[in-house]
Amino acid sequence: MSAIRIPELPSTVHPADWTVDQAWASYRPDEHRLWTTLYERQTNLLAGRACDAFLNGLDVLDLHRSGIPDFARINPELQKLTGWTIVAVAGLVPDAVFFEHLANRRFPAGQFLRRPDQIDYLQEPDIFHDVFGHVPMLTDPLFADYMQAYGQGGLRALHRGQLHHLARLYWYTVEFGLLQTDRGLRIYGAGILSSHSESVFALEDPSPNRLGFDLRRVMRTPYRIDDFQQVYFATPSIEALRDVTLRDFGPLYDSLEHCEDVAIEAVLPEDVVLTPGATIQARRAADQ
Ligand code: PHE
Ligand code: FE
């Protein structure tokens, strides 16, 4: 997740890139057990819900083996697959630092694990969200390219003052993205994959709209960070997502300057509605 709040720089943080030592040996036994609980709860839920790329990535990296994963063990495997590595950070990092890491195929992951009373929800990305949620997708070559391109695009957007638009793309893809498959919608967004309740909600709850992914539409749509999403966007493939984001966003940013945002729960005439949310259903019923 990109920065919402910039924490104070702890003294052990490497000043240039905000990384810290993962200090894997210092995780306590109860923390390893909590990781295992979280891991088992999510994997039971995600068969048939997460996309194949994610499930394959989980298998290949064997994130379960030693409780909380040791980055020193995972990194050689991940690097061999797609050239990505994981670096530990203490919490959220400034946007420019975050983008610089992504642009160099380094994924910054929170070093700490949530407390047991935060098992279902916490605001800052911890190691479970970052490593369980994000890292398996980084084993997919197309997604790996997309994430690096996002980092490069982030640095450009930052200089152009367009982060508010680009951040929506991250939100509705990397964090809350759905994928269209022959077997129905599947999850690839880490914000969903690391959440027990949203993994069910995102696919099965009748209230949110599920729409076909459209780059410009996504950039016009604000998001909420304090509740389940009321709109999800589903891409036909990760390749399509990568391809549509290869183009220069400059003209798109310019055109968005004179364009209004779309309300989160709104549906536009040009939207491809995959499953209509409860609001649309109620409106349709009223029209009949
Ligand atoms: N093509 C985008 C640009 O010109 C960069 C980008 C790629 C952004 C992929 C997000 C995802 O800024
Ligand atoms: Fe995240």
mmCIF file of C-alpha atoms and ligand atoms in Angstrom:
data_model
loop_
_atom_site.group_PDB
_atom_site.id
_atom_site.type_symbol
_atom_site.label_atom_id
_atom_site.label_comp_id
_atom_site.label_asym_id
_atom_site.label_seq_id
_atom_site.Cartn_x
_atom_site.Cartn_y
_atom_site.Cartn_z
ATOM 1 C CA MET A 1 0.000 0.000 0.000
ATOM 2 C CA SER A 2 1.352 3.455 -0.651
ATOM 3 C CA ALA A 3 1.785 5.952 2.155
ATOM 4 C CA ILE A 4 -1.268 7.190 3.993
ATOM 5 C CA ARG A 5 0.670 8.494 6.935
ATOM 6 C CA ILE A 6 4.381 8.988 7.136
ATOM 7 C CA PRO A 7 5.795 7.503 10.327
ATOM 8 C CA GLU A 8 8.793 9.013 12.025
ATOM 9 C CA LEU A 9 12.028 7.556 10.850
ATOM 10 C CA PRO A 10 13.181 5.058 13.505
ATOM 11 C CA SER A 11 16.902 5.224 14.186
ATOM 12 C CA THR A 12 17.579 1.681 12.923
ATOM 13 C CA VAL A 13 16.114 2.479 9.520
ATOM 14 C CA HIS A 14 18.475 2.727 6.594
ATOM 15 C CA PRO A 15 18.142 6.424 5.741
ATOM 16 C CA ALA A 16 18.369 6.110 1.959
ATOM 17 C CA ASP A 17 15.661 3.533 1.336
ATOM 18 C CA TRP A 18 13.844 3.119 4.678
ATOM 19 C CA THR A 19 14.649 -0.580 4.905
ATOM 20 C CA VAL A 20 15.248 -2.372 8.202
ATOM 21 C CA ASP A 21 16.728 -5.732 9.065
ATOM 22 C CA GLN A 22 13.962 -8.339 9.094
ATOM 23 C CA ALA A 23 15.570 -9.789 12.272
ATOM 24 C CA TRP A 24 13.815 -13.087 11.613
ATOM 25 C CA ALA A 25 15.355 -14.762 14.671
ATOM 26 C CA SER A 26 13.591 -12.270 16.924
ATOM 27 C CA TYR A 27 10.007 -13.290 16.051
ATOM 28 C CA ARG A 28 8.459 -15.000 19.080
ATOM 29 C CA PRO A 29 6.892 -18.496 19.032
ATOM 30 C CA ASP A 30 3.409 -17.011 19.554
ATOM 31 C CA GLU A 31 3.977 -14.808 16.484
ATOM 32 C CA HIS A 32 4.942 -17.814 14.376
ATOM 33 C CA ARG A 33 1.789 -19.550 15.612
ATOM 34 C CA LEU A 34 -0.372 -16.539 14.755
ATOM 35 C CA TRP A 35 1.106 -16.510 11.236
ATOM 36 C CA THR A 36 0.224 -20.197 10.870
ATOM 37 C CA THR A 37 -3.329 -19.570 12.095
ATOM 38 C CA LEU A 38 -3.749 -16.715 9.624
ATOM 39 C CA TYR A 39 -2.178 -18.749 6.832
ATOM 40 C CA GLU A 40 -4.392 -21.781 7.380
ATOM 41 C CA ARG A 41 -7.565 -19.763 7.751
ATOM 42 C CA GLN A 42 -6.907 -17.928 4.481
ATOM 43 C CA THR A 43 -5.744 -20.882 2.387
ATOM 44 C CA ASN A 44 -8.845 -22.873 3.374
ATOM 45 C CA LEU A 45 -10.951 -20.003 2.144
ATOM 46 C CA LEU A 46 -9.018 -19.151 -0.995
ATOM 47 C CA ALA A 47 -9.181 -22.429 -2.922
ATOM 48 C CA GLY A 48 -11.711 -21.636 -5.653
ATOM 49 C CA ARG A 49 -11.642 -17.928 -4.776
ATOM 50 C CA ALA A 50 -8.078 -16.745 -5.433
ATOM 51 C CA CYS A 51 -6.760 -16.726 -9.004
ATOM 52 C CA ASP A 52 -4.436 -19.527 -10.141
ATOM 53 C CA ALA A 53 -1.382 -17.256 -10.301
ATOM 54 C CA PHE A 54 -1.762 -16.481 -6.591
ATOM 55 C CA LEU A 55 -2.344 -20.105 -5.546
ATOM 56 C CA ASN A 56 0.624 -21.264 -7.637
ATOM 57 C CA GLY A 57 2.790 -18.546 -6.093
ATOM 58 C CA LEU A 58 1.838 -19.667 -2.581
ATOM 59 C CA ASP A 59 2.832 -23.234 -3.457
ATOM 60 C CA VAL A 60 6.062 -22.362 -5.189
ATOM 61 C CA LEU A 61 7.322 -20.137 -2.364
ATOM 62 C CA ASP A 62 6.115 -22.510 0.349
ATOM 63 C CA LEU A 63 5.315 -19.597 2.638
ATOM 64 C CA HIS A 64 4.034 -21.902 5.331
ATOM 65 C CA ARG A 65 7.110 -23.929 6.077
ATOM 66 C CA SER A 66 8.702 -22.078 8.955
ATOM 67 C CA GLY A 67 5.913 -19.944 10.406
ATOM 68 C CA ILE A 68 6.682 -16.314 9.582
ATOM 69 C CA PRO A 69 8.695 -16.469 6.360
ATOM 70 C CA ASP A 70 12.364 -15.620 6.393
ATOM 71 C CA PHE A 71 13.071 -13.209 3.521
ATOM 72 C CA ALA A 72 16.583 -14.625 3.240
ATOM 73 C CA ARG A 73 15.024 -17.971 2.291
ATOM 74 C CA ILE A 74 12.360 -16.637 -0.068
ATOM 75 C CA ASN A 75 14.430 -14.062 -1.916
ATOM 76 C CA PRO A 76 16.677 -16.427 -3.905
ATOM 77 C CA GLU A 77 13.587 -18.342 -5.091
ATOM 78 C CA LEU A 78 11.608 -15.237 -5.959
ATOM 79 C CA GLN A 79 14.580 -13.627 -7.646
ATOM 80 C CA LYS A 80 15.095 -16.705 -9.802
ATOM 81 C CA LEU A 81 11.445 -16.655 -10.896
ATOM 82 C CA THR A 82 10.852 -12.985 -11.745
ATOM 83 C CA GLY A 83 13.803 -10.937 -10.484
ATOM 84 C CA TRP A 84 11.848 -9.579 -7.490
ATOM 85 C CA THR A 85 13.073 -9.504 -3.891
ATOM 86 C CA ILE A 86 11.382 -8.566 -0.623
ATOM 87 C CA VAL A 87 12.874 -5.880 1.630
ATOM 88 C CA ALA A 88 11.730 -5.283 5.209
ATOM 89 C CA VAL A 89 10.382 -1.884 6.285
ATOM 90 C CA ALA A 90 9.135 -0.724 9.684
ATOM 91 C CA GLY A 91 5.776 0.543 8.396
ATOM 92 C CA LEU A 92 4.497 2.776 5.635
ATOM 93 C CA VAL A 93 7.223 4.578 3.726
ATOM 94 C CA PRO A 94 7.074 7.858 1.758
ATOM 95 C CA ASP A 95 5.599 7.509 -1.732
ATOM 96 C CA ALA A 96 8.830 8.266 -3.595
ATOM 97 C CA VAL A 97 10.703 5.627 -1.585
ATOM 98 C CA PHE A 98 7.952 3.084 -2.188
ATOM 99 C CA PHE A 99 7.933 3.708 -5.963
ATOM 100 C CA GLU A 100 11.721 3.603 -6.152
ATOM 101 C CA HIS A 101 11.666 0.123 -4.581
ATOM 102 C CA LEU A 102 8.997 -1.152 -6.970
ATOM 103 C CA ALA A 103 10.763 0.326 -9.990
ATOM 104 C CA ASN A 104 13.775 -1.784 -8.977
ATOM 105 C CA ARG A 105 11.729 -4.940 -8.379
ATOM 106 C CA ARG A 106 11.975 -4.720 -4.605
ATOM 107 C CA PHE A 107 8.782 -5.167 -2.640
ATOM 108 C CA PRO A 108 8.798 -3.349 0.732
ATOM 109 C CA ALA A 109 7.074 -5.532 3.321
ATOM 110 C CA GLY A 110 6.164 -4.619 6.898
ATOM 111 C CA GLN A 111 8.540 -6.373 9.299
ATOM 112 C CA PHE A 112 6.010 -6.674 12.137
ATOM 113 C CA LEU A 113 3.066 -9.045 12.588
ATOM 114 C CA ARG A 114 -0.338 -7.851 13.786
ATOM 115 C CA ARG A 115 -1.417 -8.607 17.370
ATOM 116 C CA PRO A 116 -3.929 -11.412 18.038
ATOM 117 C CA ASP A 117 -6.699 -8.858 18.689
ATOM 118 C CA GLN A 118 -6.060 -7.444 15.191
ATOM 119 C CA ILE A 119 -6.454 -10.783 13.465
ATOM 120 C CA ASP A 120 -9.327 -9.549 11.311
ATOM 121 C CA TYR A 121 -8.401 -5.963 10.731
ATOM 122 C CA LEU A 122 -5.565 -3.514 11.076
ATOM 123 C CA GLN A 123 -4.881 -0.320 9.197
ATOM 124 C CA GLU A 124 -1.151 -0.545 8.605
ATOM 125 C CA PRO A 125 0.156 -3.245 6.289
ATOM 126 C CA ASP A 126 1.885 -5.925 8.392
ATOM 127 C CA ILE A 127 3.959 -8.877 7.215
ATOM 128 C CA PHE A 128 0.878 -11.037 6.733
ATOM 129 C CA HIS A 129 -0.818 -8.563 4.406
ATOM 130 C CA ASP A 130 2.405 -7.774 2.571
ATOM 131 C CA VAL A 131 3.909 -11.225 2.234
ATOM 132 C CA PHE A 132 0.888 -13.515 2.152
ATOM 133 C CA GLY A 133 -1.244 -11.007 0.212
ATOM 134 C CA HIS A 134 1.215 -9.450 -2.241
ATOM 135 C CA VAL A 135 4.244 -11.678 -2.703
ATOM 136 C CA PRO A 136 2.650 -14.769 -4.348
ATOM 137 C CA MET A 137 1.451 -12.623 -7.281
ATOM 138 C CA LEU A 138 5.036 -11.425 -7.784
ATOM 139 C CA THR A 139 5.913 -14.949 -8.982
ATOM 140 C CA ASP A 140 3.704 -14.314 -12.046
ATOM 141 C CA PRO A 141 5.868 -12.822 -14.831
ATOM 142 C CA LEU A 142 3.133 -10.536 -16.181
ATOM 143 C CA PHE A 143 2.129 -9.250 -12.781
ATOM 144 C CA ALA A 144 5.803 -8.827 -11.895
ATOM 145 C CA ASP A 145 6.194 -6.545 -14.946
ATOM 146 C CA TYR A 146 3.049 -4.628 -14.065
ATOM 147 C CA MET A 147 4.274 -3.897 -10.530
ATOM 148 C CA GLN A 148 7.622 -2.630 -11.740
ATOM 149 C CA ALA A 149 5.904 -0.429 -14.337
ATOM 150 C CA TYR A 150 3.658 0.879 -11.579
ATOM 151 C CA GLY A 151 6.709 1.967 -9.595
ATOM 152 C CA GLN A 152 8.138 3.790 -12.616
ATOM 153 C CA GLY A 153 4.729 5.341 -13.321
ATOM 154 C CA GLY A 154 4.465 6.344 -9.664
ATOM 155 C CA LEU A 155 7.653 8.378 -9.846
ATOM 156 C CA ARG A 156 6.342 10.127 -12.975
ATOM 157 C CA ALA A 157 2.910 10.739 -11.440
ATOM 158 C CA LEU A 158 4.522 12.167 -8.330
ATOM 159 C CA HIS A 159 6.407 14.754 -10.381
ATOM 160 C CA ARG A 160 3.280 15.642 -12.329
ATOM 161 C CA GLY A 161 1.128 15.979 -9.189
ATOM 162 C CA GLN A 162 -1.091 13.101 -10.393
ATOM 163 C CA LEU A 163 -0.713 10.620 -7.565
ATOM 164 C CA HIS A 164 -4.379 10.910 -6.588
ATOM 165 C CA HIS A 165 -5.324 9.419 -9.951
ATOM 166 C CA LEU A 166 -2.601 6.787 -10.092
ATOM 167 C CA ALA A 167 -3.224 5.648 -6.497
ATOM 168 C CA ARG A 168 -6.744 4.636 -7.539
ATOM 169 C CA LEU A 169 -5.278 2.280 -10.109
ATOM 170 C CA TYR A 170 -3.176 0.621 -7.398
ATOM 171 C CA TRP A 171 -6.147 0.395 -5.101
ATOM 172 C CA TYR A 172 -8.529 -1.162 -7.608
ATOM 173 C CA THR A 173 -5.951 -3.579 -9.048
ATOM 174 C CA VAL A 174 -3.039 -4.483 -6.757
ATOM 175 C CA GLU A 175 -5.131 -4.214 -3.580
ATOM 176 C CA PHE A 176 -8.724 -4.984 -4.591
ATOM 177 C CA GLY A 177 -8.558 -6.392 -8.116
ATOM 178 C CA LEU A 178 -10.667 -9.251 -9.433
ATOM 179 C CA LEU A 179 -9.935 -11.407 -12.459
ATOM 180 C CA GLN A 180 -12.467 -12.752 -14.970
ATOM 181 C CA THR A 181 -11.934 -16.457 -15.673
ATOM 182 C CA ASP A 182 -13.942 -19.246 -17.402
ATOM 183 C CA ARG A 183 -14.816 -20.491 -13.938
ATOM 184 C CA GLY A 184 -16.080 -17.121 -12.744
ATOM 185 C CA LEU A 185 -14.509 -14.211 -10.882
ATOM 186 C CA ARG A 186 -11.328 -14.849 -8.939
ATOM 187 C CA ILE A 187 -9.346 -12.595 -6.563
ATOM 188 C CA TYR A 188 -5.858 -11.241 -7.233
ATOM 189 C CA GLY A 189 -5.888 -8.100 -5.021
ATOM 190 C CA ALA A 190 -3.820 -8.387 -1.844
ATOM 191 C CA GLY A 191 -6.196 -6.296 0.276
ATOM 192 C CA ILE A 192 -8.840 -8.942 -0.324
ATOM 193 C CA LEU A 193 -6.547 -11.986 -0.208
ATOM 194 C CA SER A 194 -5.237 -11.111 3.254
ATOM 195 C CA SER A 195 -8.722 -10.421 4.666
ATOM 196 C CA HIS A 196 -10.846 -13.296 5.913
ATOM 197 C CA SER A 197 -14.163 -11.502 5.624
ATOM 198 C CA GLU A 198 -13.506 -9.536 2.434
ATOM 199 C CA SER A 199 -12.398 -12.700 0.586
ATOM 200 C CA VAL A 200 -15.983 -13.890 0.838
ATOM 201 C CA PHE A 201 -17.603 -10.473 0.541
ATOM 202 C CA ALA A 202 -15.733 -9.483 -2.629
ATOM 203 C CA LEU A 203 -17.024 -12.458 -4.582
ATOM 204 C CA GLU A 204 -20.293 -13.397 -2.934
ATOM 205 C CA ASP A 205 -21.943 -10.470 -1.207
ATOM 206 C CA PRO A 206 -24.899 -9.010 -3.114
ATOM 207 C CA SER A 207 -24.177 -5.371 -2.240
ATOM 208 C CA PRO A 208 -21.106 -4.259 -4.256
ATOM 209 C CA ASN A 209 -21.040 -3.582 -7.994
ATOM 210 C CA ARG A 210 -18.596 -5.722 -9.927
ATOM 211 C CA LEU A 211 -17.621 -3.953 -13.141
ATOM 212 C CA GLY A 212 -15.334 -4.630 -16.076
ATOM 213 C CA PHE A 213 -11.946 -2.958 -15.608
ATOM 214 C CA ASP A 214 -11.523 0.305 -17.487
ATOM 215 C CA LEU A 215 -8.391 2.380 -16.858
ATOM 216 C CA ARG A 216 -9.972 5.819 -17.149
ATOM 217 C CA ARG A 217 -13.056 4.794 -15.170
ATOM 218 C CA VAL A 218 -10.874 3.461 -12.345
ATOM 219 C CA MET A 219 -8.871 6.692 -12.200
ATOM 220 C CA ARG A 220 -12.121 8.621 -11.823
ATOM 221 C CA THR A 221 -13.322 6.506 -8.902
ATOM 222 C CA PRO A 222 -12.410 7.419 -5.293
ATOM 223 C CA TYR A 223 -12.095 4.685 -2.697
ATOM 224 C CA ARG A 224 -12.761 4.048 0.974
ATOM 225 C CA ILE A 225 -10.097 2.683 3.237
ATOM 226 C CA ASP A 226 -12.319 2.056 6.262
ATOM 227 C CA ASP A 227 -14.896 -0.426 4.970
ATOM 228 C CA PHE A 228 -15.438 -3.195 2.430
ATOM 229 C CA GLN A 229 -15.407 -1.945 -1.143
ATOM 230 C CA GLN A 230 -18.699 -1.097 -2.797
ATOM 231 C CA VAL A 231 -17.214 -1.491 -6.254
ATOM 232 C CA TYR A 232 -14.717 -3.995 -7.614
ATOM 233 C CA PHE A 233 -13.202 -3.939 -11.101
ATOM 234 C CA ALA A 234 -12.420 -7.209 -12.854
ATOM 235 C CA THR A 235 -9.804 -7.433 -15.603
ATOM 236 C CA PRO A 236 -10.120 -10.130 -18.319
ATOM 237 C CA SER A 237 -6.469 -11.115 -17.715
ATOM 238 C CA ILE A 238 -3.307 -9.865 -16.042
ATOM 239 C CA GLU A 239 -1.868 -9.518 -19.537
ATOM 240 C CA ALA A 240 -4.678 -7.143 -20.527
ATOM 241 C CA LEU A 241 -4.016 -5.108 -17.393
ATOM 242 C CA ARG A 242 -0.323 -4.919 -18.151
ATOM 243 C CA ASP A 243 -0.937 -4.003 -21.783
ATOM 244 C CA VAL A 244 -3.419 -1.222 -21.092
ATOM 245 C CA THR A 245 -1.021 0.376 -18.619
ATOM 246 C CA LEU A 246 1.986 0.291 -20.975
ATOM 247 C CA ARG A 247 0.883 3.477 -22.705
ATOM 248 C CA ASP A 248 1.936 6.932 -21.593
ATOM 249 C CA PHE A 249 -0.536 8.192 -19.001
ATOM 250 C CA GLY A 250 0.317 11.854 -19.707
ATOM 251 C CA PRO A 251 -2.666 12.574 -22.005
ATOM 252 C CA LEU A 252 -4.968 10.612 -19.706
ATOM 253 C CA TYR A 253 -3.882 12.688 -16.694
ATOM 254 C CA ASP A 254 -4.452 15.879 -18.717
ATOM 255 C CA SER A 255 -7.962 14.828 -19.677
ATOM 256 C CA LEU A 256 -8.814 13.848 -16.108
ATOM 257 C CA GLU A 257 -8.093 17.387 -14.936
ATOM 258 C CA HIS A 258 -11.417 18.521 -16.429
ATOM 259 C CA CYS A 259 -13.363 15.447 -15.569
ATOM 260 C CA GLU A 260 -15.456 14.814 -12.484
ATOM 261 C CA ASP A 261 -15.007 11.885 -10.146
ATOM 262 C CA VAL A 262 -17.580 9.110 -10.213
ATOM 263 C CA ALA A 263 -19.378 8.324 -6.946
ATOM 264 C CA ILE A 264 -18.147 5.020 -5.498
ATOM 265 C CA GLU A 265 -21.456 3.206 -5.811
ATOM 266 C CA ALA A 266 -22.480 4.783 -9.146
ATOM 267 C CA VAL A 267 -22.860 2.861 -12.385
ATOM 268 C CA LEU A 268 -22.371 4.701 -15.683
ATOM 269 C CA PRO A 269 -24.159 3.838 -18.941
ATOM 270 C CA GLU A 270 -20.843 2.767 -20.492
ATOM 271 C CA ASP A 271 -19.857 0.473 -17.585
ATOM 272 C CA VAL A 272 -19.721 -3.259 -18.188
ATOM 273 C CA VAL A 273 -21.721 -4.626 -15.275
ATOM 274 C CA LEU A 274 -20.562 -8.135 -14.397
ATOM 275 C CA THR A 275 -22.721 -8.498 -11.306
ATOM 276 C CA PRO A 276 -25.004 -5.635 -10.346
ATOM 277 C CA GLY A 277 -24.818 -4.520 -6.727
ATOM 278 C CA ALA A 278 -27.797 -4.188 -4.445
ATOM 279 C CA THR A 279 -28.254 -0.500 -5.289
ATOM 280 C CA ILE A 280 -28.645 -1.213 -8.994
ATOM 281 C CA GLN A 281 -30.863 -4.184 -8.305
ATOM 282 C CA ALA A 282 -33.135 -2.044 -6.145
ATOM 283 C CA ARG A 283 -33.278 0.638 -8.845
ATOM 284 C CA ARG A 284 -34.090 -1.925 -11.545
ATOM 285 C CA ALA A 285 -36.849 -3.399 -9.413
ATOM 286 C CA ALA A 286 -38.313 0.071 -8.844
ATOM 287 C CA ASP A 287 -38.319 0.751 -12.618
ATOM 288 C CA GLN A 288 -40.319 -2.340 -13.416
HETATM 289 N N1 PHE B 1 2.282 3.825 -18.401
HETATM 290 C C1 PHE B 1 2.227 4.519 -17.164
HETATM 291 C C2 PHE B 1 2.692 5.982 -17.321
HETATM 292 O O1 PHE B 1 2.982 6.428 -18.387
HETATM 293 C C3 PHE B 1 3.072 3.837 -16.111
HETATM 294 C C4 PHE B 1 2.331 2.751 -15.415
HETATM 295 C C5 PHE B 1 2.438 1.428 -15.807
HETATM 296 C C6 PHE B 1 1.524 3.037 -14.361
HETATM 297 C C7 PHE B 1 1.760 0.442 -15.137
HETATM 298 C C8 PHE B 1 0.854 2.068 -13.690
HETATM 299 C C9 PHE B 1 0.964 0.761 -14.072
HETATM 300 O O2 PHE B 1 2.760 6.679 -16.349
HETATM 301 FE FE FE B 2 -0.981 -3.685 0.271
#
